[in-house]
PDB file of C-alpha atoms in Angstrom:
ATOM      1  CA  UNK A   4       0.000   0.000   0.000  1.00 57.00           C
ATOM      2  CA  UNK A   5       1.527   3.388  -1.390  1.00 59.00           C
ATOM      3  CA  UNK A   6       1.957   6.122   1.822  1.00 67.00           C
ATOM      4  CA  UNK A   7       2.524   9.821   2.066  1.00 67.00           C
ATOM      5  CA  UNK A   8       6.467   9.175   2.152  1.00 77.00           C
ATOM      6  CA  UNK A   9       6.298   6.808  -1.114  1.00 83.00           C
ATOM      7  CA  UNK A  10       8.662   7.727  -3.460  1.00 83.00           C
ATOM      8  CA  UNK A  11       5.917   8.324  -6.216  1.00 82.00           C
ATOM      9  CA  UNK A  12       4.182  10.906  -3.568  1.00 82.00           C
ATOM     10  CA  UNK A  13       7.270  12.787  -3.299  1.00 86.00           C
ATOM     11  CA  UNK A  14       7.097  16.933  -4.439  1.00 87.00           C
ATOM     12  CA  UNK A  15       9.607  18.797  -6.345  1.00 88.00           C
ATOM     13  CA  UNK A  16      10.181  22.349  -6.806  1.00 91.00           C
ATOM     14  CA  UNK A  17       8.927  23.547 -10.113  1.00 93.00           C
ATOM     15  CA  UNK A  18       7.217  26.743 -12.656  1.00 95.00           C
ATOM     16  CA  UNK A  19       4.373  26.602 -14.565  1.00 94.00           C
ATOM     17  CA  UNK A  20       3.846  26.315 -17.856  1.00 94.00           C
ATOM     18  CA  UNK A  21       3.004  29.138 -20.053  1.00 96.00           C
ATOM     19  CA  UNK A  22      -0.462  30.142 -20.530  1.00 95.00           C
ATOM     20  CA  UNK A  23      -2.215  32.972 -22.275  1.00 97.00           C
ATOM     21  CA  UNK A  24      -5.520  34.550 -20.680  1.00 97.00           C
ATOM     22  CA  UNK A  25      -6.790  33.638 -24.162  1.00 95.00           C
ATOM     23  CA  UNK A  26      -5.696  30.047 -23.845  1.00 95.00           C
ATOM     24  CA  UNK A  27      -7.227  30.075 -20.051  1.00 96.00           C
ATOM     25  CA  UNK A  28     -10.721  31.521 -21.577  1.00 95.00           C
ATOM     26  CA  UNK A  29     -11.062  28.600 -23.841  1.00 94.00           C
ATOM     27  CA  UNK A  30     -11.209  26.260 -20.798  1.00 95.00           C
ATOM     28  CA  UNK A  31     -13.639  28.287 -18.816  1.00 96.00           C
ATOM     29  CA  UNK A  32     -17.282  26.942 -19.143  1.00 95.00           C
ATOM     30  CA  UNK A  33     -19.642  29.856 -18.002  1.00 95.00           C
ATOM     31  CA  UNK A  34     -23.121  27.762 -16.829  1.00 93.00           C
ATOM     32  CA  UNK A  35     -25.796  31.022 -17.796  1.00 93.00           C
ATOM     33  CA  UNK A  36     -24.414  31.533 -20.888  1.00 92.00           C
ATOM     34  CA  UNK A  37     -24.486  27.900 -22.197  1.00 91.00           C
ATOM     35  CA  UNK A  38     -27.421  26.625 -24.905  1.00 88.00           C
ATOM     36  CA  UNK A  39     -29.002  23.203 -24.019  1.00 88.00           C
ATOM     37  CA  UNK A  40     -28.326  20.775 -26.772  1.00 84.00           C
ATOM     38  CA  UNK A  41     -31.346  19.487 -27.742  1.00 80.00           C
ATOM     39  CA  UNK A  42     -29.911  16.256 -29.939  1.00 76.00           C
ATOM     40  CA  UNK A  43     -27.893  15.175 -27.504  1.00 78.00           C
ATOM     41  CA  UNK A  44     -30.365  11.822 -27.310  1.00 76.00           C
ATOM     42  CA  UNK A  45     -32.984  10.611 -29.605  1.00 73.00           C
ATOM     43  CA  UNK A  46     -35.600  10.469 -27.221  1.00 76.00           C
ATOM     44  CA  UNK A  47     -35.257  14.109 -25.979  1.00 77.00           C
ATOM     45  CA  UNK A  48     -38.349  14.576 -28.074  1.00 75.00           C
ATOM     46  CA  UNK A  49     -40.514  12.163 -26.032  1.00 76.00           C
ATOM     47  CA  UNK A  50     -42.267  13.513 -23.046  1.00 78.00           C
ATOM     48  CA  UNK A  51     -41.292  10.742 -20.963  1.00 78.00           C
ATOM     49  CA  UNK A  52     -38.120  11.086 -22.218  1.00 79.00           C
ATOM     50  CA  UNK A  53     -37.927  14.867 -22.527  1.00 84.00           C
ATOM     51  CA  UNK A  54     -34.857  16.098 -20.010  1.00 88.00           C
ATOM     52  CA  UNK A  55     -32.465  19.099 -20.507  1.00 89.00           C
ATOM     53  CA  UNK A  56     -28.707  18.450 -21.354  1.00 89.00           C
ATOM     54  CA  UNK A  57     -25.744  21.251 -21.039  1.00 91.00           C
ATOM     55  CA  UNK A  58     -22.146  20.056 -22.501  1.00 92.00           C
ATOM     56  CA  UNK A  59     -19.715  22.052 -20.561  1.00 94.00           C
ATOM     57  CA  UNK A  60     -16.462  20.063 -21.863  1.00 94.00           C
ATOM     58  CA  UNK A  61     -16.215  17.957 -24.790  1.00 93.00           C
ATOM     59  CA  UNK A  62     -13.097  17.298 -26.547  1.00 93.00           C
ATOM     60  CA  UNK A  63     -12.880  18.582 -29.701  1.00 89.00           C
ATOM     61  CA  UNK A  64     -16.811  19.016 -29.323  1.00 87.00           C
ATOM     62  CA  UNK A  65     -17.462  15.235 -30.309  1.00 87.00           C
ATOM     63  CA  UNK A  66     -20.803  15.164 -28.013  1.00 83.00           C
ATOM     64  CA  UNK A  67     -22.044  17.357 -30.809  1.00 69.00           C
ATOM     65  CA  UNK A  68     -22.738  20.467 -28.991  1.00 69.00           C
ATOM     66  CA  UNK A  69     -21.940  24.104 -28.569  1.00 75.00           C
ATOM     67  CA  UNK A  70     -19.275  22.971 -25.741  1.00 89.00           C
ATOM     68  CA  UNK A  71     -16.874  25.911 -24.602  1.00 94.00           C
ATOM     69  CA  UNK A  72     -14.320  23.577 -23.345  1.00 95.00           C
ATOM     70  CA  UNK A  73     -12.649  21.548 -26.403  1.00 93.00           C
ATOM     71  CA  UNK A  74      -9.500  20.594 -25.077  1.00 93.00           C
ATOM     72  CA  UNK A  75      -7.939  17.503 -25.398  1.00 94.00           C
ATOM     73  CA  UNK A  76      -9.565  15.454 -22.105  1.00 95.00           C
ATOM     74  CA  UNK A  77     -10.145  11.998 -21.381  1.00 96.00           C
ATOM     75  CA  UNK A  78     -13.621  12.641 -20.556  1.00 96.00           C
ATOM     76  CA  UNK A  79     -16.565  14.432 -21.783  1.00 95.00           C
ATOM     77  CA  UNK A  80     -18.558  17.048 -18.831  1.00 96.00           C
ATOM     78  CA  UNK A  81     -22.167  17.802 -18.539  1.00 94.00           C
ATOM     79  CA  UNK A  82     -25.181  18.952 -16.628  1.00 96.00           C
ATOM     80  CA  UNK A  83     -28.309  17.245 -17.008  1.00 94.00           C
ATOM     81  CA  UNK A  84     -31.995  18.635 -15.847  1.00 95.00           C
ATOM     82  CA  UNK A  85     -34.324  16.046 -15.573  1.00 93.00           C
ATOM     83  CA  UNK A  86     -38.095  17.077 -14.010  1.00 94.00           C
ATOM     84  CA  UNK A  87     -40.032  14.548 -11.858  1.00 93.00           C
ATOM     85  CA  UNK A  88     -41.660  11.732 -13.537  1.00 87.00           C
ATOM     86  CA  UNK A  89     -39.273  11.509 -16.775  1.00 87.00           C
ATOM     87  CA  UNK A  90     -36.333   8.383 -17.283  1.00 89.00           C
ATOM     88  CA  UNK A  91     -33.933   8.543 -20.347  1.00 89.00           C
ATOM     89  CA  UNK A  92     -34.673   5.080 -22.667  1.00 86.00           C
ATOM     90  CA  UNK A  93     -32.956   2.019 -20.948  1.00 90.00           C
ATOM     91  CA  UNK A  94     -29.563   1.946 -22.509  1.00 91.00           C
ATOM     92  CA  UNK A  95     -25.689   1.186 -22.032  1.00 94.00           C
ATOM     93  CA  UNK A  96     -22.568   2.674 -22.790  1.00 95.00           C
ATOM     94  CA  UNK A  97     -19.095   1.199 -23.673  1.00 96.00           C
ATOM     95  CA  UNK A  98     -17.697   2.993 -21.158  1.00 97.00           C
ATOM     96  CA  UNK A  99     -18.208   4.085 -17.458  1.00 97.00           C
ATOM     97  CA  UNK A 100     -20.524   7.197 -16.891  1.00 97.00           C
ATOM     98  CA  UNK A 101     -20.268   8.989 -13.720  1.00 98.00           C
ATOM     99  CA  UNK A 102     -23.381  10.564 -12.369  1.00 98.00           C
ATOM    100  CA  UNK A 103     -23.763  13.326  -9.108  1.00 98.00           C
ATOM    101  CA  UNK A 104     -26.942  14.592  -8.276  1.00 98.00           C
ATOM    102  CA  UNK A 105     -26.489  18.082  -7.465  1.00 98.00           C
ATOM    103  CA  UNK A 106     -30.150  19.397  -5.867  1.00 97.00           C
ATOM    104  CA  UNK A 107     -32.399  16.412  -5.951  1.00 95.00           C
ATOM    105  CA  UNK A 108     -32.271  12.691  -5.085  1.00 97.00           C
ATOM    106  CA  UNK A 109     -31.793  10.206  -8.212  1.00 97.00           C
ATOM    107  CA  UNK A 110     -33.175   5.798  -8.548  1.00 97.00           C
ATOM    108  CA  UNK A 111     -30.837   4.209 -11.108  1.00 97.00           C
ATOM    109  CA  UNK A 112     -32.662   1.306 -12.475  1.00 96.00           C
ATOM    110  CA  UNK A 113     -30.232  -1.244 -14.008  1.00 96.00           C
ATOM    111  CA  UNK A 114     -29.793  -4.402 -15.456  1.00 93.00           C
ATOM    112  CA  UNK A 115     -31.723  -5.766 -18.595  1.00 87.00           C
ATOM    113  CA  UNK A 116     -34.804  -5.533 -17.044  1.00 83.00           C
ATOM    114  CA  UNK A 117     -33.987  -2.810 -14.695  1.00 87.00           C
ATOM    115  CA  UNK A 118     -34.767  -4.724 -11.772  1.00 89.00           C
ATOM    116  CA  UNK A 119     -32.150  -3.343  -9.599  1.00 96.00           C
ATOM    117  CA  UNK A 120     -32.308  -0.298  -8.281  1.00 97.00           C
ATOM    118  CA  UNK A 121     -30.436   2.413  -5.835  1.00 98.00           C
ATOM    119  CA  UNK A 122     -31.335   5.644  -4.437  1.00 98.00           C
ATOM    120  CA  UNK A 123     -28.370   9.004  -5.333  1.00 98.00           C
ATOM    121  CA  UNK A 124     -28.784  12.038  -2.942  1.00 98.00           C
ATOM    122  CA  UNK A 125     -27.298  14.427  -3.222  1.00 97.00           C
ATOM    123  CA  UNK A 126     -23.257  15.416  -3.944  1.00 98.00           C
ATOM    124  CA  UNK A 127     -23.580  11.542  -3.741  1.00 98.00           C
ATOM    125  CA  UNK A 128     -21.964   9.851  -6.961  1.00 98.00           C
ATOM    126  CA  UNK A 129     -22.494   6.777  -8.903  1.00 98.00           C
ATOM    127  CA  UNK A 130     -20.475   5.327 -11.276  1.00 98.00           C
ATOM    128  CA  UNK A 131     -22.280   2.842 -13.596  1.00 97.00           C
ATOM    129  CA  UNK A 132     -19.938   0.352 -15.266  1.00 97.00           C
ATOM    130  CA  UNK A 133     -19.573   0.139 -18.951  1.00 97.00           C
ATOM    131  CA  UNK A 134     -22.396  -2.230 -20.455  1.00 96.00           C
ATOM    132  CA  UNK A 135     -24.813  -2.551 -17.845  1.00 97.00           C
ATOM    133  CA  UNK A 136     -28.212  -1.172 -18.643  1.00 95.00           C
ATOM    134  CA  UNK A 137     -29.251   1.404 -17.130  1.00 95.00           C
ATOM    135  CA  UNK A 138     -32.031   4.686 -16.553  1.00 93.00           C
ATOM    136  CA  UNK A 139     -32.964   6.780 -13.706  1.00 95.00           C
ATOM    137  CA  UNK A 140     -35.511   9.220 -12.460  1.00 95.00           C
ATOM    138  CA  UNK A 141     -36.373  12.280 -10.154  1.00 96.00           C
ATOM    139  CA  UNK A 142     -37.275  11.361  -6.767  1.00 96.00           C
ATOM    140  CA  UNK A 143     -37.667  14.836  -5.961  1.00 96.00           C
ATOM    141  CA  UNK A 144     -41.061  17.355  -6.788  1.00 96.00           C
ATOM    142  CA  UNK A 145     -38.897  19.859  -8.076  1.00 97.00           C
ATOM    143  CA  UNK A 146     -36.355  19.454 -11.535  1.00 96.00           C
ATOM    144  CA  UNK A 147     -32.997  17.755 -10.169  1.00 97.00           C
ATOM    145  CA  UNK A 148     -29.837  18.916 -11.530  1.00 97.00           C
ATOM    146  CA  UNK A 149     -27.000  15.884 -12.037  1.00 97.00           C
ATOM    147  CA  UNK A 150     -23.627  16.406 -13.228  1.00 98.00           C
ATOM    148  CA  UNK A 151     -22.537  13.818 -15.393  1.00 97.00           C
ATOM    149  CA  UNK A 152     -19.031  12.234 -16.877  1.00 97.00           C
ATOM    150  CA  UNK A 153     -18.877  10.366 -20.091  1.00 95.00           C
ATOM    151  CA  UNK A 154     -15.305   8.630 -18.902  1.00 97.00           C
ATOM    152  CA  UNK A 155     -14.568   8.646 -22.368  1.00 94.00           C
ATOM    153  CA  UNK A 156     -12.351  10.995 -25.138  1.00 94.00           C
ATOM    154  CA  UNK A 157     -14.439   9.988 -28.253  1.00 91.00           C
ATOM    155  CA  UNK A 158     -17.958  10.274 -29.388  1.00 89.00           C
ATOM    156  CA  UNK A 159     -20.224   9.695 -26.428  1.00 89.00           C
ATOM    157  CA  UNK A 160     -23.070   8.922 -28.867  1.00 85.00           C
ATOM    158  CA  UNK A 161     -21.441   6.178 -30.592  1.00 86.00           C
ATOM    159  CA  UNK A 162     -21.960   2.153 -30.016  1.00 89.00           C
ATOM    160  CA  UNK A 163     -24.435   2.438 -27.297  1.00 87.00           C
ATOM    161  CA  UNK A 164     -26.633  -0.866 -26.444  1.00 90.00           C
ATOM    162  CA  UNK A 165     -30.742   0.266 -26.413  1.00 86.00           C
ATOM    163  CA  UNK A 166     -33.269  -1.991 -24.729  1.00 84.00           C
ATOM    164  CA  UNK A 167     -35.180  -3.819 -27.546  1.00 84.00           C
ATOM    165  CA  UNK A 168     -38.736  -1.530 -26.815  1.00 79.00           C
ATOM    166  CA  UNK A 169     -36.668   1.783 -26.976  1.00 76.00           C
ATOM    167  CA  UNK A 170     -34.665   0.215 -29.810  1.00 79.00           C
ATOM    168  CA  UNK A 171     -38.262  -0.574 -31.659  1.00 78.00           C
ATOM    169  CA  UNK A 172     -39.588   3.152 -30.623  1.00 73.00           C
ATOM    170  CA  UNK A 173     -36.877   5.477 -31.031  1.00 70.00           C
ATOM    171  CA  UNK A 174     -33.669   3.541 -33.461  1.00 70.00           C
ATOM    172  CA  UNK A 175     -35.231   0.999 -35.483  1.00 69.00           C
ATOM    173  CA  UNK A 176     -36.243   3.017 -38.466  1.00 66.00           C
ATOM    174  CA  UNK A 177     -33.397   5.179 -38.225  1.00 61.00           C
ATOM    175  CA  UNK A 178     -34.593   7.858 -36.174  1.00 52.00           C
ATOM    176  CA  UNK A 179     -32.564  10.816 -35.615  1.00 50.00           C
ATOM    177  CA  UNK A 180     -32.872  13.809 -33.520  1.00 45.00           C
ATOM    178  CA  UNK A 181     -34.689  16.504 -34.749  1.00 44.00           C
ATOM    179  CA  UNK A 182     -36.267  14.103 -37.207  1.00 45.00           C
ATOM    180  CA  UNK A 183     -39.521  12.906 -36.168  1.00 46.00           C
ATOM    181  CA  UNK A 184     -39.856   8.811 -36.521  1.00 43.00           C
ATOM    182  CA  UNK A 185     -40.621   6.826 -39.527  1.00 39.00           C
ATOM    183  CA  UNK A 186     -43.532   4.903 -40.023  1.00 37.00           C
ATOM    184  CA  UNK A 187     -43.648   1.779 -38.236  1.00 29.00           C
ATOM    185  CA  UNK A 188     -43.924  -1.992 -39.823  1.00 31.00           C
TER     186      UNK A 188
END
């Protein structure tokens, strides 16, 4: 087990490296003056669906949004608002997502059938592992704010797993958003 005096947790005396105000203003992410993206997720358009989702840091804006932060990161950075009563489609990701609820308390329903479940206050955090299905909801009577991480540096749109009824309702005729679904077979 590493401790304080490990070698690896040793400090050296050093100077920073150079940075412009300019450079510094393209990593600032200013919360009132960013504009919701509504594509972000098919089902945006579905009122049981229908949540609010801010991209604060995407690198090299691959989440598809007007993101002020584009640096090269590992990660992708946003803030979700979801009102009382609404779940995103029961989906999964090929790679971890990080959630904190930041006013409200959260139920993460996972699994295929999303017959697990637990309860996210919050500043609590959750990190849901890459491939398990997953949605959540609002506990709370008022919209909840939750931060979220897409622990990924690439699209974090791209190779996702849908639960077949979402997959028949919102993917299967090629639906994509801000184009209103296909006729149905």
């Amino acid at each position: 087990m590493d401790t304080p005096n490990d070698p690896k947790h040793q400090r050296r005396p050093g100077r920073s490296i150079p940075v412009t105000p300019a450079d510094m203003a393209d990593r600032v992410a200013h919360f009132e003056r960013l504009a919701p993206d509504p594509g972000a997720f098919p089902d945006l358009k579905d009122p049981a669906h229908a949540r609010t989702v801010w991209y604060l840091l995407s690198p090299g804006g691959l989440a598809g949004s007007p993101s002020p932060i584009r640096a090269p990161h590992g990660f992708h950075l946003a803030v979700m608002r979801m009102p009382r009563g609404v779940r995103p489609s029961t989906h999964a990701h090929p790679y971890n997502e990080v959630f904190m609820p930041l006013d409200g308390r959260l139920r993460f329903h996972y699994g295929d059938d999303a017959a697990h479940s637990v309860d996210v206050g919050r500043y609590g955090v959750i990190s849901v592992p890459a491939g398990v299905m997953r949605t959540f909801e609002n506990l709370d009577e008022h919209d909840a704010h939750v931060l979220v991480i897409f622990d990924t540096p690439g699209d974090p749109h791209t190779d996702m797993l849908i639960a077949p009824r979402d997959y028949d309702r919102f993917y299967k005729d090629g639906w994509v958003p801000g184009v209103e679904p296909g006729p149905r077979s």
